[in-house]
């Protein structure tokens, strides 16, 4: 008994020793900037940049509606930009899901060598700078660009399409850069799918659609949700794609925050905007975790009781 | 009565990735009667699974046709065929509870909720799994999963149940128990079972009839006794059970039987008719038909040699004996209480014989 206890204590000491360095690292480099953001969002902006150390709730008031127009004005435009960003991010998630789901199926059925080749090809864009790739899309999408030239040449259109600097261009760009993030978690769950389950389903009289709805979809759902979250979060806060492909016409919440920090030099307001994006993402994640936990409870046994 | 399953001239070929063609089924014809328990038996790669999958509809035939209960299903997709399969690794749905698994075929065909509940309850009772409704698949033992797979494929009341080596993943004791249960269940519900195994003992104990397959061809189709006692060719004789094969030549043939001279020079007679003088034949004697002692009939095959090997396997002793000219013979005995101490030891001389009535003549090597 005594030796068991000392063993336990030794284990704890070792664990503590191992966990301390990463904890300190995370605290300094991850939590500290976050804390600065949180504090700044409740401080008064200085007249020429910088902050005044007063408690000040009107950064949030400007966005959410309790600012009197004495110092700060409430403007609905911030919420509209936020909601538009949500819409663009969701569209990006949806389109990349539609593209990646069948592609992942297709690739998972290939021979081992081909599979690896395709997985490599999917990660290939990461080897080239993001900015460069986005400017390539400018060349493709602009009125005199590749796409319009091709369509005009084929006689499908008579006037060049105005895609560049629209929501469509931003969605195309975001879908393009986030496809690998959607693909990999989807592929991981589809690859694991046991083919004999589909045969069993057909054997039991299910049509292909029923097999999809009752077997394939539920078994790949974790991959779908995982991929969607991994794409949605960076898409929501993205500012590079809208600034390159959306020009001055499309503004997402990321651009607004960037503007506040870099050109308007209003760090408190920028921080408040950032906090709101973060809070909504957190709420989404908490909701997801809750749903998953409930689903687990529903499908697993009401606890197999062990007889002791 | 129309047979429940009738396959005629089924041929199926596969192209392998390296450009070869494998004939997995070669002109297979097979009729299964209502309520019959038929076993497909054969070595690995002989086409058992392929044959089963053409019945269930997962593989298309190149030529030939399949009829189930009188109607042609050759080109019907799997989900429309009135047969269900118990897969080798069960293929239970991991995201569903046991009762959901069992209810699956009823749910996809739109049976009402209340009906499903009663039928699932009855089915789980039939396979002895009451109280397991809400468990998940990974909370069951291998044998229990086996039963769920059975219940799941039986609930839709298929006309034929197909089973692909369903017992191979179970340990020996459980396998014997499940063999009994399966057989009882089949008699109870009264539908035809087509059962795949490469375990000959399993095939012999369970089947009404056995189909022995090799290289995609049917080597023999018959009752377990036919297959064991009267194999039609050397392949079947060697694949099912242990045996001694003596080479010989027919020296005289009548309507009542034939005289055969063995390569050792011994003369014997067999009761098979239709043999021709000069035919090269093999005579099969199962080890349990080899007796210890001196024969009183000159036409029995006798063997004098020394004991090379003794295997004690509980109820019986297996003896391998060698003669001076190098031929060997296998024999098994179940000695009674007084004889137990007299089992010859390795190296001692032994005298054995096979009564001529126990001999079975084999003229062909294999169906090719
Ligand atoms: N999809 C396929 N492509 C190519 N060849 C195949 C395919 N399926 C089976 N074969 C070949 O067909 C032959 C018969 O295979 P089958 O699976 O029917 O054997 P089996 O009798 O079930 O063997 P086992 O006892 O090992 O399960 C084998 O030679 C196998 O290699
Ligand atoms: Mg097989």
CSV table of N, CA, C and O in Angstrom, one decimal, chain A residues 194 196-208 210-211 214-216 218-219 296 299-304, chain B residues 53 56 58 78-79 81 83-85 87 91-97 104-105 107-109 134-136 139 152-153:
chain,number,residue,atom,x,y,z
A,194,UNK,N,-15.7,1.1,-43.9
A,194,UNK,CA,-15.5,-0.3,-44.3
A,194,UNK,C,-16.5,-0.6,-45.5
A,194,UNK,O,-17.7,-0.5,-45.3
A,196,UNK,N,-17.5,-3.3,-46.6
A,196,UNK,CA,-18.4,-4.4,-46.4
A,196,UNK,C,-19.7,-3.9,-45.7
A,196,UNK,O,-20.7,-4.5,-45.8
A,197,UNK,N,-19.6,-2.7,-45.0
A,197,UNK,CA,-20.8,-2.2,-44.5
A,197,UNK,C,-21.8,-1.7,-45.5
A,197,UNK,O,-23.0,-1.9,-45.4
A,198,UNK,N,-21.3,-1.2,-46.6
A,198,UNK,CA,-22.2,-0.8,-47.7
A,198,UNK,C,-22.8,-2.0,-48.4
A,198,UNK,O,-23.9,-2.0,-48.8
A,199,UNK,N,-22.0,-3.1,-48.5
A,199,UNK,CA,-22.5,-4.3,-49.1
A,199,UNK,C,-23.6,-4.9,-48.2
A,199,UNK,O,-24.7,-5.3,-48.6
A,200,UNK,N,-23.3,-4.8,-46.9
A,200,UNK,CA,-24.3,-5.3,-45.9
A,200,UNK,C,-25.6,-4.6,-46.1
A,200,UNK,O,-26.7,-5.1,-46.0
A,201,UNK,N,-25.5,-3.3,-46.2
A,201,UNK,CA,-26.7,-2.4,-46.3
A,201,UNK,C,-27.5,-2.8,-47.6
A,201,UNK,O,-28.7,-3.0,-47.5
A,202,UNK,N,-26.8,-2.9,-48.7
A,202,UNK,CA,-27.5,-3.3,-49.9
A,202,UNK,C,-28.1,-4.7,-49.8
A,202,UNK,O,-29.2,-4.9,-50.2
A,203,UNK,N,-27.4,-5.6,-49.2
A,203,UNK,CA,-27.8,-6.9,-48.9
A,203,UNK,C,-29.1,-6.9,-48.2
A,203,UNK,O,-30.0,-7.8,-48.4
A,204,UNK,N,-29.3,-6.0,-47.2
A,204,UNK,CA,-30.5,-5.9,-46.4
A,204,UNK,C,-31.6,-5.2,-47.1
A,204,UNK,O,-32.6,-4.9,-46.4
A,205,UNK,N,-31.4,-4.8,-48.3
A,205,UNK,CA,-32.5,-4.2,-49.1
A,205,UNK,C,-32.5,-2.7,-49.2
A,205,UNK,O,-33.4,-2.1,-49.7
A,206,UNK,N,-31.4,-2.1,-48.8
A,206,UNK,CA,-31.4,-0.6,-48.9
A,206,UNK,C,-30.9,-0.2,-50.3
A,206,UNK,O,-30.1,-0.8,-50.9
A,207,UNK,N,-31.6,0.9,-50.8
A,207,UNK,CA,-31.2,1.5,-52.1
A,207,UNK,C,-29.9,2.2,-51.8
A,207,UNK,O,-29.5,2.4,-50.7
A,208,UNK,N,-29.2,2.7,-52.9
A,208,UNK,CA,-28.0,3.4,-52.7
A,208,UNK,C,-28.2,4.7,-51.9
A,208,UNK,O,-27.4,5.0,-51.1
A,210,UNK,N,-30.5,5.2,-49.6
A,210,UNK,CA,-30.7,4.8,-48.2
A,210,UNK,C,-29.4,4.4,-47.5
A,210,UNK,O,-29.1,4.8,-46.4
A,211,UNK,N,-28.5,3.7,-48.3
A,211,UNK,CA,-27.2,3.4,-47.8
A,211,UNK,C,-26.4,4.6,-47.4
A,211,UNK,O,-25.8,4.7,-46.4
A,214,UNK,N,-28.2,6.4,-44.3
A,214,UNK,CA,-28.2,5.7,-43.0
A,214,UNK,C,-26.8,5.1,-42.6
A,214,UNK,O,-26.6,4.8,-41.4
A,215,UNK,N,-25.9,4.9,-43.5
A,215,UNK,CA,-24.6,4.3,-43.2
A,215,UNK,C,-23.4,5.2,-43.5
A,215,UNK,O,-22.7,5.6,-42.6
A,216,UNK,N,-23.3,5.6,-44.8
A,216,UNK,CA,-22.2,6.4,-45.1
A,216,UNK,C,-22.1,7.8,-44.5
A,216,UNK,O,-21.1,8.2,-43.9
A,218,UNK,N,-23.7,9.1,-41.7
A,218,UNK,CA,-23.4,9.1,-40.2
A,218,UNK,C,-22.0,8.7,-39.9
A,218,UNK,O,-21.4,9.3,-39.0
A,219,UNK,N,-21.4,7.8,-40.6
A,219,UNK,CA,-20.1,7.3,-40.3
A,219,UNK,C,-19.0,8.4,-40.7
A,219,UNK,O,-17.9,8.4,-40.2
A,296,UNK,N,-23.2,10.9,-28.7
A,296,UNK,CA,-22.5,9.7,-28.1
A,296,UNK,C,-23.3,9.0,-27.1
A,296,UNK,O,-23.4,7.8,-27.1
A,299,UNK,N,-26.2,7.1,-28.9
A,299,UNK,CA,-25.9,5.8,-29.6
A,299,UNK,C,-25.2,4.8,-28.7
A,299,UNK,O,-25.3,3.6,-29.0
A,300,UNK,N,-24.5,5.2,-27.6
A,300,UNK,CA,-23.9,4.2,-26.8
A,300,UNK,C,-24.9,3.7,-25.8
A,300,UNK,O,-25.9,4.3,-25.5
A,301,UNK,N,-24.5,2.6,-25.2
A,301,UNK,CA,-25.4,2.0,-24.2
A,301,UNK,C,-25.6,2.8,-23.0
A,301,UNK,O,-24.8,3.7,-22.7
A,302,UNK,N,-26.8,2.7,-22.4
A,302,UNK,CA,-26.9,3.4,-21.1
A,302,UNK,C,-26.1,2.7,-20.0
A,302,UNK,O,-26.6,2.1,-19.1
A,303,UNK,N,-24.8,2.8,-20.3
A,303,UNK,CA,-23.8,2.2,-19.4
A,303,UNK,C,-23.9,0.7,-19.1
A,303,UNK,O,-24.8,0.3,-18.4
A,304,UNK,N,-23.1,-0.1,-19.7
A,304,UNK,CA,-23.1,-1.5,-19.4
A,304,UNK,C,-22.6,-1.6,-17.9
A,304,UNK,O,-21.5,-1.2,-17.6
B,53,UNK,N,-21.2,-14.6,-53.6
B,53,UNK,CA,-21.5,-13.3,-54.0
B,53,UNK,C,-22.3,-13.1,-55.3
B,53,UNK,O,-22.9,-12.1,-55.5
B,56,UNK,N,-25.8,-13.5,-54.0
B,56,UNK,CA,-26.4,-12.4,-53.3
B,56,UNK,C,-26.4,-11.2,-54.2
B,56,UNK,O,-27.1,-10.2,-53.9
B,58,UNK,N,-23.7,-9.4,-55.6
B,58,UNK,CA,-22.5,-8.5,-55.6
B,58,UNK,C,-21.6,-8.7,-56.8
B,58,UNK,O,-20.7,-7.9,-57.0
B,78,UNK,N,-28.3,-6.4,-55.9
B,78,UNK,CA,-28.3,-7.1,-54.6
B,78,UNK,C,-29.5,-6.7,-53.8
B,78,UNK,O,-30.1,-7.6,-53.1
B,79,UNK,N,-29.9,-5.4,-53.7
B,79,UNK,CA,-30.9,-5.0,-52.7
B,79,UNK,C,-32.3,-5.5,-53.1
B,79,UNK,O,-33.2,-5.4,-52.3
B,81,UNK,N,-32.8,-8.7,-54.2
B,81,UNK,CA,-32.9,-10.2,-54.2
B,81,UNK,C,-33.4,-10.7,-52.8
B,81,UNK,O,-33.0,-10.1,-51.8
B,83,UNK,N,-32.6,-12.7,-50.8
B,83,UNK,CA,-31.6,-13.5,-50.0
B,83,UNK,C,-30.8,-12.5,-49.1
B,83,UNK,O,-30.8,-11.3,-49.3
B,84,UNK,N,-30.4,-13.0,-48.0
B,84,UNK,CA,-29.5,-12.2,-47.1
B,84,UNK,C,-28.3,-12.9,-46.7
B,84,UNK,O,-28.2,-14.2,-46.8
B,85,UNK,N,-27.3,-12.1,-46.3
B,85,UNK,CA,-25.9,-12.7,-46.1
B,85,UNK,C,-25.5,-12.5,-44.7
B,85,UNK,O,-25.7,-11.4,-44.2
B,87,UNK,N,-22.0,-12.0,-43.1
B,87,UNK,CA,-20.7,-11.8,-43.7
B,87,UNK,C,-19.6,-12.4,-42.7
B,87,UNK,O,-19.8,-12.5,-41.5
B,91,UNK,N,-19.8,-7.4,-40.5
B,91,UNK,CA,-20.2,-6.2,-41.1
B,91,UNK,C,-21.4,-5.5,-40.3
B,91,UNK,O,-22.3,-5.1,-41.0
B,92,UNK,N,-21.3,-5.5,-39.0
B,92,UNK,CA,-22.4,-4.9,-38.3
B,92,UNK,C,-22.2,-3.4,-38.3
B,92,UNK,O,-21.0,-2.9,-38.4
B,93,UNK,N,-23.3,-2.6,-38.3
B,93,UNK,CA,-23.1,-1.1,-38.3
B,93,UNK,C,-22.7,-0.6,-37.0
B,93,UNK,O,-23.4,-0.7,-36.0
B,94,UNK,N,-21.4,0.0,-36.9
B,94,UNK,CA,-20.9,0.4,-35.6
B,94,UNK,C,-21.6,1.5,-35.0
B,94,UNK,O,-21.5,1.7,-33.8
B,95,UNK,N,-22.3,2.3,-35.8
B,95,UNK,CA,-22.9,3.5,-35.2
B,95,UNK,C,-24.3,3.3,-34.8
B,95,UNK,O,-25.1,4.2,-34.4
B,96,UNK,N,-24.8,2.0,-34.8
B,96,UNK,CA,-26.2,1.7,-34.4
B,96,UNK,C,-26.2,0.8,-33.2
B,96,UNK,O,-25.3,0.0,-33.0
B,97,UNK,N,-27.3,0.9,-32.5
B,97,UNK,CA,-27.4,-0.1,-31.4
B,97,UNK,C,-27.7,-1.5,-32.0
B,97,UNK,O,-28.0,-1.6,-33.1
B,104,UNK,N,-32.6,-3.0,-39.3
B,104,UNK,CA,-32.3,-2.2,-40.5
B,104,UNK,C,-33.1,-2.6,-41.7
B,104,UNK,O,-33.6,-1.7,-42.3
B,105,UNK,N,-33.2,-3.9,-42.0
B,105,UNK,CA,-33.8,-4.2,-43.3
B,105,UNK,C,-35.3,-3.9,-43.2
B,105,UNK,O,-35.9,-3.6,-44.2
B,107,UNK,N,-36.6,-1.3,-41.5
B,107,UNK,CA,-36.7,0.2,-41.6
B,107,UNK,C,-36.5,0.7,-43.0
B,107,UNK,O,-37.3,1.5,-43.5
B,108,UNK,N,-35.6,0.1,-43.8
B,108,UNK,CA,-35.4,0.6,-45.1
B,108,UNK,C,-36.5,0.2,-46.0
B,108,UNK,O,-36.8,0.8,-47.1
B,109,UNK,N,-37.3,-0.8,-45.7
B,109,UNK,CA,-38.4,-1.2,-46.5
B,109,UNK,C,-39.7,-0.7,-46.0
B,109,UNK,O,-40.8,-1.0,-46.5
B,134,UNK,N,-29.9,-2.2,-26.4
B,134,UNK,CA,-29.3,-0.8,-26.5
B,134,UNK,C,-27.8,-0.8,-26.5
B,134,UNK,O,-27.2,0.2,-26.6
B,135,UNK,N,-27.2,-2.0,-26.5
B,135,UNK,CA,-25.8,-2.0,-26.5
B,135,UNK,C,-25.3,-1.7,-27.9
B,135,UNK,O,-26.0,-1.8,-28.9
B,136,UNK,N,-24.0,-1.3,-28.0
B,136,UNK,CA,-23.4,-1.0,-29.2
B,136,UNK,C,-22.6,-2.2,-29.6
B,136,UNK,O,-22.3,-3.1,-28.8
B,139,UNK,N,-19.6,-3.5,-27.8
B,139,UNK,CA,-19.7,-3.9,-26.4
B,139,UNK,C,-20.2,-5.4,-26.4
B,139,UNK,O,-20.7,-5.8,-25.4
B,152,UNK,N,-30.0,-10.1,-37.8
B,152,UNK,CA,-30.1,-9.0,-38.7
B,152,UNK,C,-30.5,-9.5,-40.1
B,152,UNK,O,-31.3,-9.0,-40.9
B,153,UNK,N,-29.9,-10.7,-40.5
B,153,UNK,CA,-30.2,-11.2,-41.9
B,153,UNK,C,-31.4,-12.1,-41.9
B,153,UNK,O,-32.0,-12.3,-43.0
